[in-house]
CSV table of C-alpha atoms and ligand atoms in Angstrom, one decimal:
chain,number,residue,atom,x,y,z
A,1,MET,CA,-0.1,-135.0,-86.3
A,2,LEU,CA,1.5,-133.7,-89.4
A,3,ILE,CA,0.8,-136.0,-92.3
A,4,LEU,CA,2.0,-136.0,-96.1
A,5,GLY,CA,-0.7,-137.5,-98.4
A,6,LEU,CA,0.3,-138.9,-101.7
A,7,GLU,CA,-2.0,-140.0,-104.6
A,8,THR,CA,-0.9,-141.5,-107.9
A,9,SER,CA,-3.6,-144.2,-108.6
A,10,CYS,CA,-4.6,-142.9,-112.1
A,11,ASP,CA,-3.8,-139.8,-114.0
A,12,GLU,CA,-3.4,-137.3,-111.1
A,13,THR,CA,-0.2,-136.8,-109.4
A,14,SER,CA,-1.0,-135.2,-106.0
A,15,ALA,CA,0.5,-134.4,-102.7
A,16,ALA,CA,-1.0,-132.6,-99.7
A,17,VAL,CA,-0.1,-131.8,-96.0
A,18,LEU,CA,-2.6,-132.1,-93.2
A,19,ASN,CA,-2.1,-131.1,-89.7
A,20,ASP,CA,-4.4,-132.7,-87.1
A,21,GLY,CA,-7.0,-133.1,-89.8
A,22,LYS,CA,-6.7,-129.5,-91.2
A,23,LEU,CA,-5.4,-129.1,-94.6
A,24,GLN,CA,-2.3,-127.1,-94.9
A,25,SER,CA,-1.5,-127.4,-98.7
A,26,MET,CA,-2.5,-129.5,-101.6
A,27,VAL,CA,-0.9,-129.8,-105.1
A,28,VAL,CA,-2.7,-131.7,-108.0
A,29,ARG,CA,-1.3,-132.1,-111.4
A,30,THR,CA,-3.5,-133.8,-114.0
A,31,GLN,CA,-1.6,-135.6,-116.8
A,32,GLU,CA,-3.1,-133.8,-119.9
A,33,ILE,CA,-1.2,-136.1,-122.2
A,34,HIS,CA,-4.0,-138.7,-122.1
A,35,THR,CA,-6.3,-136.5,-123.8
A,36,ILE,CA,-4.7,-137.3,-127.2
A,37,TYR,CA,-5.4,-141.0,-126.7
A,38,GLY,CA,-9.2,-140.5,-125.5
A,39,GLY,CA,-8.4,-142.3,-122.2
A,40,VAL,CA,-5.6,-143.0,-119.6
A,41,VAL,CA,-2.8,-145.1,-121.0
A,42,PRO,CA,-1.5,-146.9,-117.9
A,43,GLU,CA,2.2,-147.1,-118.9
A,44,VAL,CA,2.3,-143.4,-119.8
A,45,ALA,CA,0.6,-142.6,-116.5
A,46,SER,CA,3.3,-144.4,-114.5
A,47,ARG,CA,6.1,-142.7,-116.3
A,48,GLN,CA,4.5,-139.2,-115.8
A,49,HIS,CA,4.1,-140.0,-112.1
A,50,ILE,CA,7.8,-140.9,-111.9
A,51,LEU,CA,8.8,-137.5,-113.5
A,52,GLN,CA,6.4,-135.3,-111.2
A,53,ILE,CA,6.1,-137.0,-107.8
A,54,SER,CA,9.2,-135.6,-106.2
A,55,ASP,CA,8.6,-132.1,-107.3
A,56,ILE,CA,4.9,-132.2,-106.3
A,57,ALA,CA,5.8,-133.6,-102.9
A,58,ALA,CA,8.4,-130.9,-102.3
A,59,THR,CA,5.9,-128.2,-103.5
A,60,ALA,CA,3.2,-129.3,-101.1
A,61,ILE,CA,5.8,-129.4,-98.1
A,62,GLN,CA,7.0,-126.0,-99.1
A,63,ARG,CA,3.5,-124.5,-99.4
A,64,ALA,CA,2.6,-125.9,-95.8
A,65,GLU,CA,5.5,-123.9,-94.6
A,66,ILE,CA,7.3,-126.9,-93.0
A,67,ASN,CA,10.4,-129.1,-93.6
A,68,GLY,CA,10.1,-132.6,-94.6
A,69,THR,CA,11.6,-133.6,-91.4
A,70,ASP,CA,8.8,-132.1,-89.5
A,71,LEU,CA,6.4,-134.6,-90.8
A,72,ASP,CA,5.0,-137.4,-88.5
A,73,ALA,CA,3.8,-139.8,-91.1
A,74,ILE,CA,3.0,-140.4,-94.7
A,75,ALA,CA,-0.4,-141.7,-96.2
A,76,VAL,CA,-0.3,-143.1,-99.6
A,77,THR,CA,-2.8,-144.7,-102.0
A,78,TYR,CA,-2.1,-148.4,-102.4
A,79,GLY,CA,-5.3,-149.4,-104.3
A,80,ALA,CA,-7.6,-149.4,-106.1
A,81,GLY,CA,-6.0,-148.1,-109.3
A,82,LEU,CA,-3.4,-148.8,-112.0
A,83,MET,CA,-0.7,-151.1,-110.9
A,84,GLY,CA,2.3,-149.1,-112.3
A,85,ALA,CA,0.8,-145.8,-111.2
A,86,LEU,CA,0.1,-147.0,-107.6
A,87,LEU,CA,3.6,-148.5,-107.4
A,88,VAL,CA,5.2,-145.1,-108.0
A,89,GLY,CA,3.4,-143.4,-105.1
A,90,LEU,CA,3.9,-146.4,-102.8
A,91,ASN,CA,7.6,-146.7,-103.4
A,92,PHE,CA,8.1,-143.1,-103.1
A,93,ALA,CA,6.3,-143.2,-99.7
A,94,LYS,CA,8.4,-146.1,-98.6
A,95,GLY,CA,11.6,-144.2,-99.5
A,96,LEU,CA,10.6,-141.1,-97.6
A,97,SER,CA,9.5,-143.3,-94.6
A,98,LEU,CA,12.8,-144.9,-94.4
A,99,GLY,CA,14.7,-141.7,-95.2
A,100,TRP,CA,12.9,-139.6,-92.4
A,101,ASN,CA,12.4,-142.5,-90.1
A,102,ILE,CA,8.7,-142.0,-89.9
A,103,PRO,CA,5.8,-144.5,-90.4
A,104,PHE,CA,3.7,-144.7,-93.5
A,105,LEU,CA,0.2,-146.1,-94.2
A,106,GLY,CA,-1.4,-147.5,-97.3
A,107,VAL,CA,-4.7,-146.0,-97.9
A,108,ASN,CA,-7.8,-147.4,-99.8
A,109,HIS,CA,-8.4,-144.8,-102.7
A,110,MET,CA,-12.2,-145.2,-102.2
A,111,GLU,CA,-11.9,-144.5,-98.4
A,112,GLY,CA,-10.1,-141.5,-99.5
A,113,HIS,CA,-13.0,-140.3,-101.7
A,114,LEU,CA,-15.4,-140.9,-98.9
A,115,SER,CA,-13.1,-139.0,-96.5
A,116,ALA,CA,-13.1,-135.9,-98.8
A,117,ASN,CA,-16.4,-135.1,-97.0
A,118,PHE,CA,-14.6,-134.6,-93.8
A,119,ILE,CA,-12.1,-132.0,-95.1
A,120,ASP,CA,-14.5,-129.1,-94.9
A,121,ASN,CA,-16.9,-131.0,-92.4
A,122,PRO,CA,-14.9,-132.5,-89.6
A,123,ASN,CA,-18.0,-133.2,-87.5
A,124,PHE,CA,-19.8,-135.2,-90.2
A,125,ASP,CA,-21.9,-137.7,-88.2
A,126,TYR,CA,-22.3,-141.4,-88.4
A,127,PRO,CA,-24.2,-143.5,-89.6
A,128,PHE,CA,-24.4,-142.2,-93.2
A,129,LEU,CA,-24.9,-143.6,-96.8
A,130,CYS,CA,-22.1,-143.0,-99.1
A,131,LEU,CA,-22.8,-142.8,-102.9
A,132,LEU,CA,-19.4,-143.4,-104.5
A,133,VAL,CA,-19.4,-142.3,-108.1
A,134,SER,CA,-16.0,-142.3,-109.8
A,135,GLY,CA,-14.6,-143.4,-113.1
A,136,GLY,CA,-14.3,-147.0,-112.1
A,137,HIS,CA,-16.9,-147.5,-109.3
A,138,THR,CA,-20.6,-146.7,-108.6
A,139,GLN,CA,-21.7,-148.1,-105.3
A,140,ILE,CA,-23.8,-147.4,-102.3
A,141,TRP,CA,-22.2,-148.0,-98.9
A,142,LYS,CA,-23.8,-148.0,-95.4
A,143,VAL,CA,-21.1,-146.5,-93.1
A,144,THR,CA,-21.8,-147.1,-89.5
A,145,GLU,CA,-18.3,-145.9,-88.2
A,146,PHE,CA,-15.0,-144.9,-89.9
A,147,GLY,CA,-13.8,-148.1,-91.6
A,148,LYS,CA,-17.1,-150.1,-91.3
A,149,TYR,CA,-18.7,-150.5,-94.7
A,150,GLU,CA,-21.7,-152.5,-95.9
A,151,LEU,CA,-22.3,-152.6,-99.7
A,152,MET,CA,-26.0,-151.9,-100.5
A,153,GLY,CA,-25.9,-151.5,-104.2
A,154,GLN,CA,-23.3,-151.4,-107.1
A,155,THR,CA,-23.1,-151.2,-110.8
A,156,ARG,CA,-23.4,-154.4,-112.8
A,157,ASP,CA,-21.4,-153.1,-115.6
A,158,ASP,CA,-20.1,-149.6,-116.4
A,159,ALA,CA,-19.5,-147.0,-113.5
A,160,ALA,CA,-21.3,-143.6,-113.9
A,161,GLY,CA,-18.0,-141.8,-114.7
A,162,GLU,CA,-17.4,-144.5,-117.3
A,163,ALA,CA,-20.7,-143.9,-118.9
A,164,PHE,CA,-19.8,-140.1,-119.1
A,165,ASP,CA,-16.4,-141.0,-120.6
A,166,LYS,CA,-17.8,-143.5,-123.2
A,167,GLY,CA,-20.7,-141.3,-124.0
A,168,ALA,CA,-18.3,-138.4,-124.7
A,169,ARG,CA,-16.2,-140.7,-127.0
A,170,VAL,CA,-19.4,-141.7,-129.0
A,171,LEU,CA,-20.1,-137.9,-129.4
A,172,GLY,CA,-16.5,-137.1,-130.3
A,173,LEU,CA,-15.8,-135.1,-127.1
A,174,ASN,CA,-12.5,-135.3,-125.2
A,175,TYR,CA,-11.5,-137.3,-122.2
A,176,PRO,CA,-12.4,-137.1,-119.3
A,177,GLY,CA,-16.1,-137.1,-120.7
A,178,GLY,CA,-17.8,-135.9,-117.5
A,179,PRO,CA,-16.7,-132.3,-117.5
A,180,GLU,CA,-17.0,-132.2,-121.3
A,181,ILE,CA,-20.6,-133.4,-121.3
A,182,GLU,CA,-21.4,-131.2,-118.4
A,183,ARG,CA,-20.0,-128.0,-120.3
A,184,THR,CA,-21.7,-129.0,-123.7
A,185,ALA,CA,-25.0,-129.7,-121.9
A,186,ALA,CA,-25.2,-126.3,-120.2
A,187,ASP,CA,-27.9,-124.7,-122.5
A,188,GLY,CA,-29.4,-128.0,-123.9
A,189,ASP,CA,-32.9,-129.3,-123.5
A,190,ARG,CA,-32.8,-132.2,-121.0
A,191,SER,CA,-36.0,-133.8,-122.3
A,192,LYS,CA,-35.3,-133.6,-126.0
A,193,TYR,CA,-34.0,-137.1,-126.2
A,194,GLY,CA,-35.6,-139.6,-123.9
A,195,PHE,CA,-33.5,-142.3,-122.4
A,196,THR,CA,-35.1,-145.0,-120.4
A,197,MET,CA,-33.9,-145.3,-116.8
A,198,PRO,CA,-32.1,-148.6,-116.5
A,199,VAL,CA,-33.4,-151.0,-113.7
A,200,VAL,CA,-31.7,-154.2,-112.6
A,201,ARG,CA,-34.5,-156.8,-111.9
A,202,GLY,CA,-34.5,-158.1,-108.4
A,203,ALA,CA,-31.8,-155.7,-107.2
A,204,GLU,CA,-33.5,-152.2,-106.9
A,205,LEU,CA,-30.3,-150.7,-105.5
A,206,ASP,CA,-28.0,-151.8,-108.3
A,207,PHE,CA,-27.0,-149.8,-111.3
A,208,SER,CA,-26.4,-150.6,-115.0
A,209,PHE,CA,-25.1,-148.0,-117.4
A,210,SER,CA,-23.9,-149.9,-120.4
A,211,GLY,CA,-27.4,-149.9,-121.9
A,212,VAL,CA,-27.8,-146.1,-121.8
A,213,LYS,CA,-24.4,-145.8,-123.5
A,214,THR,CA,-25.6,-148.2,-126.2
A,215,ALA,CA,-28.9,-146.4,-126.6
A,216,LEU,CA,-26.9,-143.1,-127.1
A,217,LEU,CA,-24.8,-144.9,-129.7
A,218,TYR,CA,-27.8,-146.1,-131.7
A,219,LYS,CA,-29.5,-142.7,-131.5
A,220,VAL,CA,-26.3,-141.0,-132.9
A,221,GLN,CA,-25.9,-143.7,-135.6
A,222,LYS,CA,-29.2,-142.7,-137.0
A,223,MET,CA,-28.4,-139.0,-137.2
A,224,THR,CA,-26.3,-137.2,-139.8
A,225,ARG,CA,-23.3,-135.3,-138.8
A,226,GLU,CA,-25.0,-132.0,-139.1
A,227,GLN,CA,-27.9,-133.2,-137.0
A,228,ILE,CA,-25.5,-134.3,-134.3
A,229,SER,CA,-23.5,-131.2,-134.2
A,230,ASN,CA,-26.7,-129.0,-134.2
A,231,ASN,CA,-28.2,-131.0,-131.2
A,232,LEU,CA,-25.1,-131.8,-129.4
A,233,HIS,CA,-26.1,-129.7,-126.4
A,234,HIS,CA,-29.5,-131.3,-126.3
A,235,ILE,CA,-28.0,-134.8,-126.6
A,236,CYS,CA,-25.5,-134.1,-123.8
A,237,ALA,CA,-28.2,-132.6,-121.5
A,238,SER,CA,-30.4,-135.7,-122.0
A,239,TYR,CA,-27.7,-138.2,-121.5
A,240,GLN,CA,-26.4,-136.4,-118.4
A,241,GLU,CA,-29.9,-136.3,-117.0
A,242,ILE,CA,-30.6,-140.0,-117.2
A,243,ILE,CA,-27.3,-140.7,-115.5
A,244,ILE,CA,-28.0,-138.3,-112.6
A,245,ASP,CA,-31.6,-139.3,-112.3
A,246,THR,CA,-30.5,-143.0,-112.1
A,247,LEU,CA,-28.1,-142.2,-109.3
A,248,LEU,CA,-30.7,-140.2,-107.4
A,249,ASP,CA,-33.3,-142.8,-107.9
A,250,ARG,CA,-31.0,-145.5,-106.2
A,251,MET,CA,-30.0,-143.2,-103.5
A,252,ASN,CA,-33.5,-142.5,-102.5
A,253,LYS,CA,-34.2,-146.2,-102.5
A,254,ALA,CA,-31.3,-146.8,-100.3
A,255,ILE,CA,-32.5,-144.1,-97.9
A,256,LYS,CA,-35.9,-145.7,-97.7
A,257,ARG,CA,-34.5,-149.1,-97.2
A,258,SER,CA,-32.0,-148.3,-94.6
A,259,GLY,CA,-33.8,-145.5,-92.7
A,260,ILE,CA,-30.6,-143.4,-92.9
A,261,LYS,CA,-31.2,-139.9,-94.0
A,262,ARG,CA,-27.7,-138.7,-94.2
A,263,VAL,CA,-25.8,-139.1,-97.5
A,264,ALA,CA,-22.2,-138.3,-98.5
A,265,VAL,CA,-21.5,-138.2,-102.3
A,266,ALA,CA,-18.0,-139.0,-103.2
A,267,GLY,CA,-15.8,-139.5,-106.5
A,268,GLY,CA,-15.3,-137.5,-109.6
A,269,VAL,CA,-18.9,-137.5,-110.7
A,270,ALA,CA,-19.8,-135.6,-107.5
A,271,ALA,CA,-18.2,-132.6,-109.2
A,272,ASN,CA,-21.2,-132.4,-111.7
A,273,THR,CA,-23.1,-129.3,-111.1
A,274,ARG,CA,-26.5,-130.5,-112.4
A,275,PHE,CA,-26.1,-133.6,-110.1
A,276,ARG,CA,-25.4,-131.2,-107.1
A,277,GLU,CA,-28.4,-129.0,-108.1
A,278,LYS,CA,-30.9,-132.0,-108.4
A,279,ALA,CA,-29.6,-133.3,-105.1
A,280,ALA,CA,-30.1,-130.0,-103.3
A,281,ASP,CA,-33.7,-130.0,-104.7
A,282,ILE,CA,-34.3,-133.3,-102.9
A,283,VAL,CA,-32.8,-132.0,-99.7
A,284,ARG,CA,-35.2,-129.0,-99.8
A,285,LYS,CA,-38.2,-131.2,-100.4
A,286,ASN,CA,-37.4,-134.0,-97.9
A,287,GLN,CA,-35.8,-134.3,-94.4
A,288,ILE,CA,-32.6,-135.6,-95.5
A,289,GLU,CA,-29.0,-134.4,-95.6
A,290,ILE,CA,-26.8,-134.8,-98.7
A,291,HIS,CA,-23.2,-133.8,-98.5
A,292,PHE,CA,-20.9,-133.1,-101.5
A,293,PRO,CA,-17.2,-132.4,-100.9
A,294,ALA,CA,-16.0,-129.0,-102.3
A,295,LEU,CA,-15.3,-129.3,-106.0
A,296,LYS,CA,-11.6,-129.4,-105.8
A,297,TYR,CA,-11.8,-132.6,-103.4
A,298,CYS,CA,-14.2,-134.6,-105.6
A,299,THR,CA,-11.7,-135.7,-108.4
A,300,ASP,CA,-8.6,-137.5,-107.4
A,301,ASN,CA,-6.3,-135.6,-104.9
A,302,ALA,CA,-4.0,-136.3,-102.0
A,303,ALA,CA,-6.0,-134.2,-99.4
A,304,MET,CA,-8.6,-136.9,-99.2
A,305,ILE,CA,-5.9,-139.6,-98.9
A,306,ALA,CA,-4.1,-137.7,-96.0
A,307,MET,CA,-7.5,-137.3,-94.4
A,308,ALA,CA,-8.4,-141.0,-94.5
A,309,GLY,CA,-4.8,-141.8,-93.4
A,310,TYR,CA,-5.2,-139.3,-90.4
A,311,GLU,CA,-8.5,-141.1,-89.4
A,312,ARG,CA,-6.6,-144.5,-89.2
A,313,MET,CA,-3.3,-143.3,-88.0
A,314,LYS,CA,-4.7,-141.4,-85.0
A,315,ASN,CA,-5.7,-145.1,-83.8
A,316,GLY,CA,-2.1,-146.1,-84.3
A,317,GLU,CA,-2.5,-147.9,-87.7
A,318,THR,CA,0.5,-148.1,-89.9
A,319,SER,CA,1.7,-150.3,-92.8
A,320,ALA,CA,4.8,-152.6,-93.1
A,321,LEU,CA,7.5,-152.0,-95.7
A,322,ASP,CA,6.3,-155.2,-97.6
A,323,LEU,CA,2.8,-153.6,-98.4
A,324,THR,CA,2.2,-154.0,-102.1
A,325,ALA,CA,-0.2,-152.3,-104.5
A,326,VAL,CA,-3.6,-153.8,-104.9
A,327,PRO,CA,-5.2,-152.7,-108.2
A,328,ASN,CA,-8.7,-154.1,-107.4
A,329,LEU,CA,-8.8,-153.2,-103.7
A,330,SER,CA,-12.3,-152.9,-102.4
A,331,LEU,CA,-13.9,-150.9,-99.5
A,332,ALA,CA,-15.2,-154.1,-98.0
A,333,GLY,CA,-11.7,-155.2,-97.1
B,401,LIG,O1,-12.8,-140.1,-108.8
B,401,LIG,P1,-12.1,-139.8,-110.1
B,401,LIG,O2,-11.4,-138.4,-110.2
B,401,LIG,O3,-11.2,-141.0,-110.6
B,401,LIG,C1,-11.4,-142.2,-110.3
B,401,LIG,O4,-11.1,-142.6,-109.1
B,401,LIG,O5,-12.1,-142.8,-111.1
B,401,LIG,O6,-13.3,-139.9,-111.2
B,401,LIG,C2,-13.1,-139.5,-112.6
B,401,LIG,C3,-14.4,-139.7,-113.2
B,401,LIG,C4,-14.4,-139.6,-114.8
B,401,LIG,O7,-15.0,-140.7,-115.3
B,401,LIG,C5,-14.8,-138.3,-115.1
B,401,LIG,O8,-15.4,-138.2,-116.4
B,401,LIG,C6,-15.9,-138.0,-114.0
B,401,LIG,O9,-15.3,-138.6,-112.8
B,401,LIG,N1,-16.2,-136.6,-113.8
B,401,LIG,C7,-17.3,-136.1,-114.0
B,401,LIG,C8,-17.1,-134.7,-113.7
B,401,LIG,N2,-15.9,-134.6,-113.4
B,401,LIG,C9,-15.2,-135.7,-113.4
B,401,LIG,N3,-18.6,-136.6,-114.4
B,401,LIG,C10,-19.6,-135.8,-114.5
B,401,LIG,N4,-19.4,-134.5,-114.3
B,401,LIG,C11,-18.3,-133.8,-114.0
B,401,LIG,N5,-18.2,-132.5,-113.8
B,402,LIG,ZN1,-10.8,-141.5,-107.7
């Protein structure tokens, strides 16, 4: 089955071609324009998607060395994400579906992130826990089979990616904050600035990152400009460390509680090298498996959407033309 995947939920315009679960091509264009605003401006994102989507889909098809008319189906993100941005991809997919007379399927963006683990690991086994850490979500899911999700823990306020983004803004760094903080933290002392690990009373698998961000703000407010700039790498390293330690702490607790020793990490924060290193350490010391998608499949891309679409469409699932975008779509259905 030859599938065209499309992703336009936020600030990446992406298309990919997947043949029977094997990736043939992937094109991702990040909208750099948002950097000047310090965050994604929804209206600007939609307009950029409109300008780019046709060219990006054509490039993905060309790089897969096929013709559009060879495609069997289209998989497209229909939520969660920004309404206007989602509508561009969804309506483009509907147009292609009508024009080429092939079915399309609306894909849940979060199921896409989770499915990124299958791109290089087609035999990834169930059951597993999924630690979903993106710009808008921080959740732990128990996955017993494809499409069956049970929520074990989630953030009460900011997502982990959001904590990186907001922290970067406090420190005068660019958007997106995760890669910026990671880069700046590279040779920093991780223990120089102690941050307290946030706990949610009575819900040991839940997260809360807004307090850490506020603690960072208070620390920085007490420092002079010079102190901040001389210690920026230490501040970033300490801040990054507490976010990662919190994620791994909840993951370990979820493993203990569920007895499931296989974990798939997904979402943009999974691209963090320090996070991957610390998780690898845990794997070495314990009898557990932790999988991270390849770096290029961690942040938003259409390959993961095509993969999730493939898993569903091989069972005959398709969407109707009246499918609409759902900005707050959850994995729980
Ligand atoms: O999954 P994603 O690409 O988009 C959403 O669906 O939200 O995740 C974007 C988030 C941003 O908050 C960004 O700062 C974070 O992932 N991120 C990182 C890294 N790369 C991206 N966070 C930490 N370290 C990174 N290397
Ligand atoms: Zn995402």
